[in-house]
PDB file of C-alpha atoms in Angstrom:
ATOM      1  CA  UNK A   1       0.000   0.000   0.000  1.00 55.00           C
ATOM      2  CA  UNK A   2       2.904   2.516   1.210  1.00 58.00           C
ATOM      3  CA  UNK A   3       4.387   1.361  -2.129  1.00 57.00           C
ATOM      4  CA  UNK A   4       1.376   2.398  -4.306  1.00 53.00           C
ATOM      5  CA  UNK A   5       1.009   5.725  -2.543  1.00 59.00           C
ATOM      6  CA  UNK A   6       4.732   6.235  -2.744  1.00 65.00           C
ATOM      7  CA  UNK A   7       4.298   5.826  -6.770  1.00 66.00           C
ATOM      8  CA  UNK A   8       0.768   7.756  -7.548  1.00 70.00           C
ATOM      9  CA  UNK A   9       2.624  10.804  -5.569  1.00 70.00           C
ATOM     10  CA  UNK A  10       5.848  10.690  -7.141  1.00 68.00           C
ATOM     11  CA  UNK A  11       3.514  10.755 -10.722  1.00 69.00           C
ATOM     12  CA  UNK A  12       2.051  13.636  -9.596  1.00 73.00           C
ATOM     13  CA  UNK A  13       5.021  15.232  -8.834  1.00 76.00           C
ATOM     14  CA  UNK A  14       6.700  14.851 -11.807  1.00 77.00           C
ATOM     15  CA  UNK A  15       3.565  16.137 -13.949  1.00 76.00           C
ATOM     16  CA  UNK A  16       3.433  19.305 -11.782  1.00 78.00           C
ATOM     17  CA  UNK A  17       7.057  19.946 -12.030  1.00 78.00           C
ATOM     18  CA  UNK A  18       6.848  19.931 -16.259  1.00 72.00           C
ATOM     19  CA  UNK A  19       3.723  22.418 -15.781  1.00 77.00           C
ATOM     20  CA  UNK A  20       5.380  24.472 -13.368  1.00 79.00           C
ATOM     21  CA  UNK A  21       8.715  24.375 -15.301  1.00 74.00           C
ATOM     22  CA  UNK A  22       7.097  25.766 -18.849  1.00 70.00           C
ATOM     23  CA  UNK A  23       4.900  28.224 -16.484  1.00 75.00           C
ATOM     24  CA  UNK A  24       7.966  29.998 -15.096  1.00 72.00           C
ATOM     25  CA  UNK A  25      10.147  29.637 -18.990  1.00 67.00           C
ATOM     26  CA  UNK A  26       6.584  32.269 -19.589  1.00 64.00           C
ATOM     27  CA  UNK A  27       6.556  34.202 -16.871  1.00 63.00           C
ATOM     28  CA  UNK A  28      10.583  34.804 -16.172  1.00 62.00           C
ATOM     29  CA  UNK A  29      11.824  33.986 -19.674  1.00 51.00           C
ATOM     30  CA  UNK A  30      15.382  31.969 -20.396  1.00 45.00           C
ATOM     31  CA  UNK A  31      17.453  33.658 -17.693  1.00 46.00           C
ATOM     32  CA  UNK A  32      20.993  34.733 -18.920  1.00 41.00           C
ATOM     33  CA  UNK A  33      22.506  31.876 -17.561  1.00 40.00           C
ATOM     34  CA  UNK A  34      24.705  32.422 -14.033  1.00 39.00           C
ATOM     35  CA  UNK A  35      26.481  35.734 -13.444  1.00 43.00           C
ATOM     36  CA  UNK A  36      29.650  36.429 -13.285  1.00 41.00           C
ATOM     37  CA  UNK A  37      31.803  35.940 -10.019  1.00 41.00           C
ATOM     38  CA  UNK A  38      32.778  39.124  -9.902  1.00 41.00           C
ATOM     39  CA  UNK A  39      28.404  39.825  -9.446  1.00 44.00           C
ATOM     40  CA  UNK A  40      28.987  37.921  -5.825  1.00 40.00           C
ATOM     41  CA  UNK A  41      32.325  39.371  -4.639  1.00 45.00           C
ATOM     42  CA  UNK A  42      35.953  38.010  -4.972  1.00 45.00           C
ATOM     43  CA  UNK A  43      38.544  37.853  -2.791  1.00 44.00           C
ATOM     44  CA  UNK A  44      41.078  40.070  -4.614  1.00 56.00           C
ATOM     45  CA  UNK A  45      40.441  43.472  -4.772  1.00 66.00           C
ATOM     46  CA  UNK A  46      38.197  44.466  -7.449  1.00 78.00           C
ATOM     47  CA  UNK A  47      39.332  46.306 -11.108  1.00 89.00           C
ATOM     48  CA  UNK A  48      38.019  49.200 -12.084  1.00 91.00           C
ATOM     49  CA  UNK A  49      35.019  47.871 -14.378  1.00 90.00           C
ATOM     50  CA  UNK A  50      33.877  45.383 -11.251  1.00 89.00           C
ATOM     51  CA  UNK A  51      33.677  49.056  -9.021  1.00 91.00           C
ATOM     52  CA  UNK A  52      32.004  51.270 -10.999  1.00 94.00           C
ATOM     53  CA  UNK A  53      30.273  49.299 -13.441  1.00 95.00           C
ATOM     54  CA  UNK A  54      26.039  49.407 -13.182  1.00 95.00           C
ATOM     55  CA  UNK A  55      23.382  46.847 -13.711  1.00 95.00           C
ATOM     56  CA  UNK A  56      20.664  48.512 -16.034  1.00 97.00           C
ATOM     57  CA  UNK A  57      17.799  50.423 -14.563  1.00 97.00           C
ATOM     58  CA  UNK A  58      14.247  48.911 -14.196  1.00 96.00           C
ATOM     59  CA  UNK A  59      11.777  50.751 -16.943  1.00 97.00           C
ATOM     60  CA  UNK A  60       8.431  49.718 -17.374  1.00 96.00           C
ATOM     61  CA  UNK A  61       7.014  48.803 -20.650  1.00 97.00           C
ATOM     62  CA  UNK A  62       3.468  47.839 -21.566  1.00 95.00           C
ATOM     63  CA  UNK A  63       5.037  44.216 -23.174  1.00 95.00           C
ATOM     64  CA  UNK A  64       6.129  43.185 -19.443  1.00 93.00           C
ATOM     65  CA  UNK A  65       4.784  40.214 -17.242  1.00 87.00           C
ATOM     66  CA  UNK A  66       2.892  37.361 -18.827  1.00 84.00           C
ATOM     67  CA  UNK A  67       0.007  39.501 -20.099  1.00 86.00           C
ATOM     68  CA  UNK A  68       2.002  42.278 -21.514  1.00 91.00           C
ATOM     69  CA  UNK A  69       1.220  43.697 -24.885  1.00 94.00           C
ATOM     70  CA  UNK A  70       2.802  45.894 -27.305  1.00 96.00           C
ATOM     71  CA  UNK A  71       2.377  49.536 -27.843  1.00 96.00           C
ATOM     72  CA  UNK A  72       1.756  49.921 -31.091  1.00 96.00           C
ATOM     73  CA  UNK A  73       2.504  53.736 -31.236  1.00 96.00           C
ATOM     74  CA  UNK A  74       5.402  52.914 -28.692  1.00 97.00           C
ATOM     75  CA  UNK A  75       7.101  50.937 -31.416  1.00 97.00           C
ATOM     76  CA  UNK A  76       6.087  53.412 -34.204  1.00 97.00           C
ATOM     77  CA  UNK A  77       8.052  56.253 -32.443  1.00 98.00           C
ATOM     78  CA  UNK A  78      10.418  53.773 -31.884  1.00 98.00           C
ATOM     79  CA  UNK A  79      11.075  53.164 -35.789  1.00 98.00           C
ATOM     80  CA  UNK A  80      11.551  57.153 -35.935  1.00 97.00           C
ATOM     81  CA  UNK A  81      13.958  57.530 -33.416  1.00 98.00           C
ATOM     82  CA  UNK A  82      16.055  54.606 -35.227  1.00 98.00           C
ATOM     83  CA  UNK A  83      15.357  55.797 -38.547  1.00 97.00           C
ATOM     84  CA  UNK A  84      16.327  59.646 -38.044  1.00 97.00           C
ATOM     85  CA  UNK A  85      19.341  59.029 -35.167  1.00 97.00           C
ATOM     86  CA  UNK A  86      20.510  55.110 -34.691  1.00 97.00           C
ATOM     87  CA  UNK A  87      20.083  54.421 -38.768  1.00 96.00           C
ATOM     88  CA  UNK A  88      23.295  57.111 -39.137  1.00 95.00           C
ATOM     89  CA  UNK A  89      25.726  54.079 -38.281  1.00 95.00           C
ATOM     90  CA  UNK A  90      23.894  50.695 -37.273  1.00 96.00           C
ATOM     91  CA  UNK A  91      21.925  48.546 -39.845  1.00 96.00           C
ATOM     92  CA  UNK A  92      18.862  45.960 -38.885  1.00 97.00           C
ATOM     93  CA  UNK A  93      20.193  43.237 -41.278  1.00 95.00           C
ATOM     94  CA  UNK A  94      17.501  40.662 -39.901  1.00 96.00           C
ATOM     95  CA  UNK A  95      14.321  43.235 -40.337  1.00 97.00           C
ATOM     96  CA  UNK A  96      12.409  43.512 -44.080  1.00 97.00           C
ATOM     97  CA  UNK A  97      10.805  46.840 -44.711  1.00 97.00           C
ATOM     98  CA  UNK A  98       7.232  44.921 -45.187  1.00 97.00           C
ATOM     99  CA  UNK A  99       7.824  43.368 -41.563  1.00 97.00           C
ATOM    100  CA  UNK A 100       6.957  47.388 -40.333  1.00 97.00           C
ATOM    101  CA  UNK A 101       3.138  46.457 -41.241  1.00 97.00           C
ATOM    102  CA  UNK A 102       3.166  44.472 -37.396  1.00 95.00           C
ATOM    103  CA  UNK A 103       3.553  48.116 -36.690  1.00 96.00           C
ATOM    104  CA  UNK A 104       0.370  48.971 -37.898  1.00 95.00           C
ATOM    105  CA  UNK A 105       1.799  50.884 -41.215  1.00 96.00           C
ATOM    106  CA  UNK A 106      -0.096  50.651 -44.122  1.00 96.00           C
ATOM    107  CA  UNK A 107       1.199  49.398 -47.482  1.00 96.00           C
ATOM    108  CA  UNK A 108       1.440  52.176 -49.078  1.00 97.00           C
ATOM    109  CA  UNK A 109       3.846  53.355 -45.946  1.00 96.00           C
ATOM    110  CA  UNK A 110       5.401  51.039 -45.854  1.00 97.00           C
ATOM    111  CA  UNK A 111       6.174  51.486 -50.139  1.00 97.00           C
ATOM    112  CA  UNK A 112       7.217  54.885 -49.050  1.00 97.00           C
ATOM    113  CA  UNK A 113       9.338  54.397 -45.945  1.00 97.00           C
ATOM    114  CA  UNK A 114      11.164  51.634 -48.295  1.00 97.00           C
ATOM    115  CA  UNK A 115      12.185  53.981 -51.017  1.00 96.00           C
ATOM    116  CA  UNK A 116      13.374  56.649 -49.100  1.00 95.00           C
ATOM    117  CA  UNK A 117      16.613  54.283 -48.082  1.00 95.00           C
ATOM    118  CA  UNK A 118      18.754  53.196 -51.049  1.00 93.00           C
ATOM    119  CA  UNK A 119      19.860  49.613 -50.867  1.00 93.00           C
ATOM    120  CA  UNK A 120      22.549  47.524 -52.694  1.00 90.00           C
ATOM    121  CA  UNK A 121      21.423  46.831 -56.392  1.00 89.00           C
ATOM    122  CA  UNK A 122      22.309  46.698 -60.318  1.00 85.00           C
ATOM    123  CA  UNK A 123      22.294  49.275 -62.702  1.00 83.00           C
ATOM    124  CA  UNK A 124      19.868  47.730 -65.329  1.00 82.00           C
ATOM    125  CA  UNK A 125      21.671  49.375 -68.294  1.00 82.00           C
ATOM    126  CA  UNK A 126      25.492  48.464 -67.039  1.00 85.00           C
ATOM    127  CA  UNK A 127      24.848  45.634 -65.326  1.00 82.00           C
ATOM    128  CA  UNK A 128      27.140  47.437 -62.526  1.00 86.00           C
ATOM    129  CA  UNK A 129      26.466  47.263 -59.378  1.00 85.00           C
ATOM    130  CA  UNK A 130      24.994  50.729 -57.405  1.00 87.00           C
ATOM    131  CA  UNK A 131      22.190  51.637 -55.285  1.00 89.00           C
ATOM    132  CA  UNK A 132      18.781  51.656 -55.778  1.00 91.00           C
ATOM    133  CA  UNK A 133      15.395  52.848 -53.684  1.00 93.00           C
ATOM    134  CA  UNK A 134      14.327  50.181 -51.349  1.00 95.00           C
ATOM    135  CA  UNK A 135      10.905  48.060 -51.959  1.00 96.00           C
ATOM    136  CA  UNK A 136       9.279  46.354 -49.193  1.00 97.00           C
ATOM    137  CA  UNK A 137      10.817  42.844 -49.827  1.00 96.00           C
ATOM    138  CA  UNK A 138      14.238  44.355 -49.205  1.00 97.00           C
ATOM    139  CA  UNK A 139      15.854  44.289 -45.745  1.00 97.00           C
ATOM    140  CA  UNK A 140      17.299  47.823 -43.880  1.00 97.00           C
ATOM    141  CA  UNK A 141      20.373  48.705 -45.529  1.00 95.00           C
ATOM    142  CA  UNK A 142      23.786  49.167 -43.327  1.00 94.00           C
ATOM    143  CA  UNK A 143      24.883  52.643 -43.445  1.00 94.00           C
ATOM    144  CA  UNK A 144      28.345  51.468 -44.283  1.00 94.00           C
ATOM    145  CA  UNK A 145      29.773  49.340 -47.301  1.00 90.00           C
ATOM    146  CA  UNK A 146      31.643  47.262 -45.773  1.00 91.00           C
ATOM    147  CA  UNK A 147      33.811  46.822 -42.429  1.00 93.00           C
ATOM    148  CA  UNK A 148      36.813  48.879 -43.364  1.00 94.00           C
ATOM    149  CA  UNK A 149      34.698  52.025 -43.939  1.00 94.00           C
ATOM    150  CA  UNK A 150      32.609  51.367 -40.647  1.00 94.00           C
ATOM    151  CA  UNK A 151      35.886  51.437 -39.013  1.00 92.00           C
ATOM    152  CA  UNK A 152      37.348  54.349 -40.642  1.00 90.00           C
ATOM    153  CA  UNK A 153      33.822  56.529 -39.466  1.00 89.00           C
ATOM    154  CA  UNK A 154      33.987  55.100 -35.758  1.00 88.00           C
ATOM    155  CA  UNK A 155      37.404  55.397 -34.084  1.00 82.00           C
ATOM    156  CA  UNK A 156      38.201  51.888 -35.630  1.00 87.00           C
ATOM    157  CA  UNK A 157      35.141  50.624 -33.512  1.00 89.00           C
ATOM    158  CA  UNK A 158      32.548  48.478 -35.333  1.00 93.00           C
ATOM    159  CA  UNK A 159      29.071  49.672 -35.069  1.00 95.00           C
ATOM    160  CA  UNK A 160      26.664  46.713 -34.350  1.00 95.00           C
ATOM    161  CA  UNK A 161      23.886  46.154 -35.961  1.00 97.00           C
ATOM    162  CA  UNK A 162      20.744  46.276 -33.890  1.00 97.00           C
ATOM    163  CA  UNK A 163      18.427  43.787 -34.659  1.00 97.00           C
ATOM    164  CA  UNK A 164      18.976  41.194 -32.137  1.00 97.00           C
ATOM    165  CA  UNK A 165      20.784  43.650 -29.540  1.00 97.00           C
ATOM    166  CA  UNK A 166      17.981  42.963 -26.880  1.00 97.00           C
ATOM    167  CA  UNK A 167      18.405  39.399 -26.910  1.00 95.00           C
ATOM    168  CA  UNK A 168      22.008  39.878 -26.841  1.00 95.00           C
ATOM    169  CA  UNK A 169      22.693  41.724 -23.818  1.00 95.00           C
ATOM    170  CA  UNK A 170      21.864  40.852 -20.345  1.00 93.00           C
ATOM    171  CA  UNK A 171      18.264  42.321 -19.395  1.00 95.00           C
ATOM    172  CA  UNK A 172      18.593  43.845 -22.891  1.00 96.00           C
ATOM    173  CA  UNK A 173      15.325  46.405 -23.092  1.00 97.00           C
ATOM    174  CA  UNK A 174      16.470  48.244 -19.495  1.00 98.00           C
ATOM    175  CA  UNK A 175      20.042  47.926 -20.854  1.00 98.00           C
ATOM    176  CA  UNK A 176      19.749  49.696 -23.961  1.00 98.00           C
ATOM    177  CA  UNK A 177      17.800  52.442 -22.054  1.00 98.00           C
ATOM    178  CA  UNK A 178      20.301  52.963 -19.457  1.00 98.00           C
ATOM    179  CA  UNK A 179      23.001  52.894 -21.760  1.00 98.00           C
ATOM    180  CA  UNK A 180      21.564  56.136 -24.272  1.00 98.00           C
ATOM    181  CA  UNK A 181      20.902  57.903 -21.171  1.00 97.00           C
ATOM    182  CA  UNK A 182      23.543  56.913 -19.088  1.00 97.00           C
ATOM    183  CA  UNK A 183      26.925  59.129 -20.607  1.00 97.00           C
ATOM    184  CA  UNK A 184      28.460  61.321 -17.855  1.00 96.00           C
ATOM    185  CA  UNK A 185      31.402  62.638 -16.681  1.00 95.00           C
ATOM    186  CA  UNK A 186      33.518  60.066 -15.117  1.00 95.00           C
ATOM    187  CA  UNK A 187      33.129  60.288 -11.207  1.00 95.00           C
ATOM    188  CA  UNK A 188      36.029  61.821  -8.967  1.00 94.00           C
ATOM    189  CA  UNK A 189      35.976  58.632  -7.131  1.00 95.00           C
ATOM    190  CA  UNK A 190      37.474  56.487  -9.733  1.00 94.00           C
ATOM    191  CA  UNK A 191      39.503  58.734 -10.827  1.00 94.00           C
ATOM    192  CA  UNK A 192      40.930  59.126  -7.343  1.00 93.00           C
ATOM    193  CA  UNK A 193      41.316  54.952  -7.023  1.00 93.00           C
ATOM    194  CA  UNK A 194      42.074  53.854 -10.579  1.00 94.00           C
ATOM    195  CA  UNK A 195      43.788  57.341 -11.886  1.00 93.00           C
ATOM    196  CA  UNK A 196      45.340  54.890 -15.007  1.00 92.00           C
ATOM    197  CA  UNK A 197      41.693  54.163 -16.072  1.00 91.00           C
ATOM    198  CA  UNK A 198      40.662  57.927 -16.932  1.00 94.00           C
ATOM    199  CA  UNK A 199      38.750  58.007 -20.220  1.00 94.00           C
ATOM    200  CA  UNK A 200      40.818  57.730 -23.357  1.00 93.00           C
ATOM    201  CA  UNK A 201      40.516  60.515 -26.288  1.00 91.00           C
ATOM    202  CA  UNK A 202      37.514  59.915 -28.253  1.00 89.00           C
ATOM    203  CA  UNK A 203      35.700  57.081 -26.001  1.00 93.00           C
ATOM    204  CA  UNK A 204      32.761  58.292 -23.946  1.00 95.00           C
ATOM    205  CA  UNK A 205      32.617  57.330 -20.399  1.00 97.00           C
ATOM    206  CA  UNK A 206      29.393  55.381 -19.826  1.00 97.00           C
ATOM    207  CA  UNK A 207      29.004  53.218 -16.407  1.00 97.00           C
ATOM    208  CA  UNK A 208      26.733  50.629 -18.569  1.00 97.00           C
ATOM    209  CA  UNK A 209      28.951  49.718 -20.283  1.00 96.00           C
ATOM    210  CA  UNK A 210      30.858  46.783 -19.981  1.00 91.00           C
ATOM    211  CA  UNK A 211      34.535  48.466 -19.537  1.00 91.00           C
ATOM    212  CA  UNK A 212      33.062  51.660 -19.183  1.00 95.00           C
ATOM    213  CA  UNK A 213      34.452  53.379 -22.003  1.00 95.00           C
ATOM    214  CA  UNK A 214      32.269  53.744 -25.203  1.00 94.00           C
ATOM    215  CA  UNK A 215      33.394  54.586 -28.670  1.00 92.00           C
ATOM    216  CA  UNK A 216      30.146  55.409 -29.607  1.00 94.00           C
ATOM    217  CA  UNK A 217      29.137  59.454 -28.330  1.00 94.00           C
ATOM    218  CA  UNK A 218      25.623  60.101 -27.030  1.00 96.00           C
ATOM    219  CA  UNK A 219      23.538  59.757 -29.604  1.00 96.00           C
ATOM    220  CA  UNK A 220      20.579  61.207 -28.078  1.00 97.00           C
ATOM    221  CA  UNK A 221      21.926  64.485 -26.551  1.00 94.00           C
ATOM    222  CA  UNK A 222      19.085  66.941 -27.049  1.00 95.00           C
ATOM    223  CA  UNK A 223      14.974  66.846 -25.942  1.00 96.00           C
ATOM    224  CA  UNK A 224      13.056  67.274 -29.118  1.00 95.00           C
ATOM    225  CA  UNK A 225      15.540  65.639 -30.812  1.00 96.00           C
ATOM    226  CA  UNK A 226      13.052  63.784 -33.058  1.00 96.00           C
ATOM    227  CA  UNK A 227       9.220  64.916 -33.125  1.00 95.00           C
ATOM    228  CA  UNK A 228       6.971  62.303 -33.216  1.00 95.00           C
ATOM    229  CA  UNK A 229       3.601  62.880 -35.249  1.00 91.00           C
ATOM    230  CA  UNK A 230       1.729  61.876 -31.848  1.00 92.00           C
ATOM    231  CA  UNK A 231       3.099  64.534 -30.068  1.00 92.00           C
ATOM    232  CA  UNK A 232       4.612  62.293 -27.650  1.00 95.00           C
ATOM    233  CA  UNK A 233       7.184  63.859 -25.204  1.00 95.00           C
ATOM    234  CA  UNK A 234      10.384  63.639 -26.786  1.00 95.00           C
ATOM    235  CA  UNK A 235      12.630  64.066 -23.958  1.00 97.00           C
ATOM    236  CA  UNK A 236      16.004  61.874 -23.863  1.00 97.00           C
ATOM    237  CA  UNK A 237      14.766  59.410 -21.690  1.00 97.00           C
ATOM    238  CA  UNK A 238      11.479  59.036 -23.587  1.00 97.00           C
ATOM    239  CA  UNK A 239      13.091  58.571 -26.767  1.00 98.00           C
ATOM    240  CA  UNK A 240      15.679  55.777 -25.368  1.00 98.00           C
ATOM    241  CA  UNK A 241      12.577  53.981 -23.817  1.00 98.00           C
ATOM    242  CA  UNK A 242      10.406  54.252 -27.590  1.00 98.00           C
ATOM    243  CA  UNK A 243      13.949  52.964 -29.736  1.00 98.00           C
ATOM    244  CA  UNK A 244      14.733  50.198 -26.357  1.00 98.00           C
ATOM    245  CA  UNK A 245      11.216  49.155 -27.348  1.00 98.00           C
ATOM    246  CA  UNK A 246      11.398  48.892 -31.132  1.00 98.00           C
ATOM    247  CA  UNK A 247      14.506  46.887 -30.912  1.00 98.00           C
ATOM    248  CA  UNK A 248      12.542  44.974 -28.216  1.00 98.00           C
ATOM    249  CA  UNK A 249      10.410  44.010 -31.175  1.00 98.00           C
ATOM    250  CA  UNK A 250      12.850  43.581 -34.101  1.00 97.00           C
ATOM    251  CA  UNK A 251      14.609  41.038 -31.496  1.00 97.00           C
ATOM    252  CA  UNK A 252      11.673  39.165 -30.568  1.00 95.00           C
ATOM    253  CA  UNK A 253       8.938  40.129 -32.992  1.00 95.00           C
ATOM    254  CA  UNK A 254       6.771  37.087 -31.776  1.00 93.00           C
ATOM    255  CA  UNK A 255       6.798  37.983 -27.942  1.00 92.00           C
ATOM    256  CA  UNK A 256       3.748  38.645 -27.372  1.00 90.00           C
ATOM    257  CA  UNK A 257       2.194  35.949 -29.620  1.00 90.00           C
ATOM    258  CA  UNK A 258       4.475  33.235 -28.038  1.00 88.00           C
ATOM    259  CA  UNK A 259       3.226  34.460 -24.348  1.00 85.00           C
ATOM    260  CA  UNK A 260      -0.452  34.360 -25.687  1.00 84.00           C
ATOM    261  CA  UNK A 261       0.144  30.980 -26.803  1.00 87.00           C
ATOM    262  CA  UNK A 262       1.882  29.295 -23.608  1.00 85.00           C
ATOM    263  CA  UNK A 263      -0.882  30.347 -21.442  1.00 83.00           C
ATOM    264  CA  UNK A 264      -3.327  27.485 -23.208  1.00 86.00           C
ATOM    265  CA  UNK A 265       0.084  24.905 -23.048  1.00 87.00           C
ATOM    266  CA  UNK A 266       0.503  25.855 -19.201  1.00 87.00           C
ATOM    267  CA  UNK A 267      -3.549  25.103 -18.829  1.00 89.00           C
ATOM    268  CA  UNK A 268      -3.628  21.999 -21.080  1.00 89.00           C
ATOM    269  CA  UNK A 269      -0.254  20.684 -18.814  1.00 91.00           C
ATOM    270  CA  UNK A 270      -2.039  20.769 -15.331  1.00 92.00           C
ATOM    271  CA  UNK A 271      -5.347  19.428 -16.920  1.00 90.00           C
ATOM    272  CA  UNK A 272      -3.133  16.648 -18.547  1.00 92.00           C
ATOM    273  CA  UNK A 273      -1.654  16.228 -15.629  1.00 92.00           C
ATOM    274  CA  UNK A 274      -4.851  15.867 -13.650  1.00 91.00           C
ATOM    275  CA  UNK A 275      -6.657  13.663 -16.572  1.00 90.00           C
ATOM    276  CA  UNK A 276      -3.722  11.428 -15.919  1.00 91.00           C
ATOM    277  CA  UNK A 277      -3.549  10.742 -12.304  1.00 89.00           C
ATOM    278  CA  UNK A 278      -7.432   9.883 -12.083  1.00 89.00           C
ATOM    279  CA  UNK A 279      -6.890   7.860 -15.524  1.00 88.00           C
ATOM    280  CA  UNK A 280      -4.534   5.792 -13.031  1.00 84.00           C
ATOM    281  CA  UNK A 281      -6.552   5.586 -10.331  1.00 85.00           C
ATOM    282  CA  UNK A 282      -9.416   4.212 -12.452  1.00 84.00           C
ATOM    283  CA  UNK A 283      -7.304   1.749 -14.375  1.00 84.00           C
ATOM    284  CA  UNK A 284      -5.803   0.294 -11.175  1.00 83.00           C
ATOM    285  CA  UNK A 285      -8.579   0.424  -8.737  1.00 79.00           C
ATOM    286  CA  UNK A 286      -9.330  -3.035  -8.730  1.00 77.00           C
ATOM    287  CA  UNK A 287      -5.869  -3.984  -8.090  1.00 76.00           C
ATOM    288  CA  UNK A 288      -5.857  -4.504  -3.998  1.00 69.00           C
ATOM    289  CA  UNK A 289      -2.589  -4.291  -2.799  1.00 69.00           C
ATOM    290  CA  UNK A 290      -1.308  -7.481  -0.854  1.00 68.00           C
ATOM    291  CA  UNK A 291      -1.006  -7.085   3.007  1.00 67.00           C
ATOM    292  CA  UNK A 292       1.725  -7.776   4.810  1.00 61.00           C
ATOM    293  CA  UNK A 293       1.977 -10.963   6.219  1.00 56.00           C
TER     294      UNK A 293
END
């Protein structure tokens, strides 16, 4: 009997642990993996970039939680601020100009938005190759032509493209706000401890940063910056948060969809999981166990 009971709750168990498993993968997402040691102290004293560097600050977006949704005109405003400041030296390789229609634009705007950018193509009467207005089948164009150039234009720093920046960086919405409104002065403290580590000529000190010194300059350093058609504020920090969540979306254009759709998984898991156990019981009720002698 002990046995039986000892089985039936160790089924149970196991079913609750898959539901509960896929219900936290929703509501958490796939972690970044474990931090750094440096995140839980060392024993040596720590370098410069363990002192001083920051963890990105908590913003709230309306795509948060399990429930979260986008903001359509969020994202719109977000294409704007991308198009007018971020599109001056990093591309969005993995986005198509017709993918902007999730944004609610129409196909004529879309049409539109796509010629305005000139993109790699052949001159029909050469056969040479040159650049041509963008249709909505093509992809964003990089603002460079190749590596060398992008080099050349940067401080021989590389911009990266943008696409998949959110997914590539540790709590990657927050991070890509704090970092365009993060640059500063660097503080008299480090100076004072690590007086080697003051801010090279033409980096940009930036605490977000991984060693704290960024090639790239602000690139939102004015409010009004970009006036959006919605007359949304267009303060520094409200710009950052509309661009943090466009990328949001070119990263992980199926977010909310793939939320939407784990809900019914998580619900048909636990009901599975019930059906299961009382699919048990009935199939082995008649079975009495054998008492001990």
């Amino acid at each position: 009997m002990r046995q039986l009971i000892s089985i039936r709750v160790v089924a149970v168990a196991i079913g609750l642990f898959f539901a509960l498993s896929v219900l936290w993968a929703l509501v958490r997402g796939i972690g970044p993996g474990f931090s750094n040691l440096a995140e839980y102290g060392q024993f040596t004293e720590p370098n410069v970039e363990q002192a001083f560097h920051k963890h990105p600050n908590h913003y709230d977006f309306s795509f948060d939680g399990p429930v979260g949704n986008w903001d359509v005109g969020q994202l719109q405003r977000g294409l704007k601020v991308y198009d007018e400041v971020c599109s001056a030296c990093h591309s969005l390789k993995f986005v198509a100009f017709r993918d902007l229609a999730e944004l609610g634009l129409t196909p004529g705007q879309i049409k539109a938005f796509a010629a305005k950018h000139q993109v790699p193509g052949v001159d029909k009467n050469t056969g040479e190759a040159t650049t041509v207005p963008g249709l909505p089948t093509d992809y964003f164009p990089s603002p460079y032509p190749n590596e060398i150039a992008a080099r050349a234009a940067n401080n021989n720093a590389v911009p990266p493209d943008l696409s998949l920046m959110t997914k590539a960086r540790h709590d990657g919405t927050n991070y890509v706000v704090s970092l365009l409104t993060g640059y500063q002065k660097q503080p008299a403290e480090l100076l004072k401890r690590f007086p080697e580590a003051k801010t090279p000529p033409g980096l940009h000190y930036n605490p977000y940063f991984a060693n704290l010194n960024i090639a790239m300059p602000p690139p939102l350093h004015t409010d009004g910056q970009v006036t959006f058609d919605d007359g949304a504020p267009s303060d520094i920090k409200s710009m950052a948060e509309d661009v943090a969540a466009f990328l949001t979306w070119t990263a992980e254009p199926k977010l909310v969809k793939r939320r939407q759709t784990g809900w019914p998984v998580v619900i048909f898991l636990i009901f599975a999981t019930g059906l299961a156990y009382m699919s048990k019981q009935q199939v082995w009720a008649a079975v009495k166990p054998k008492k001990a002698a």
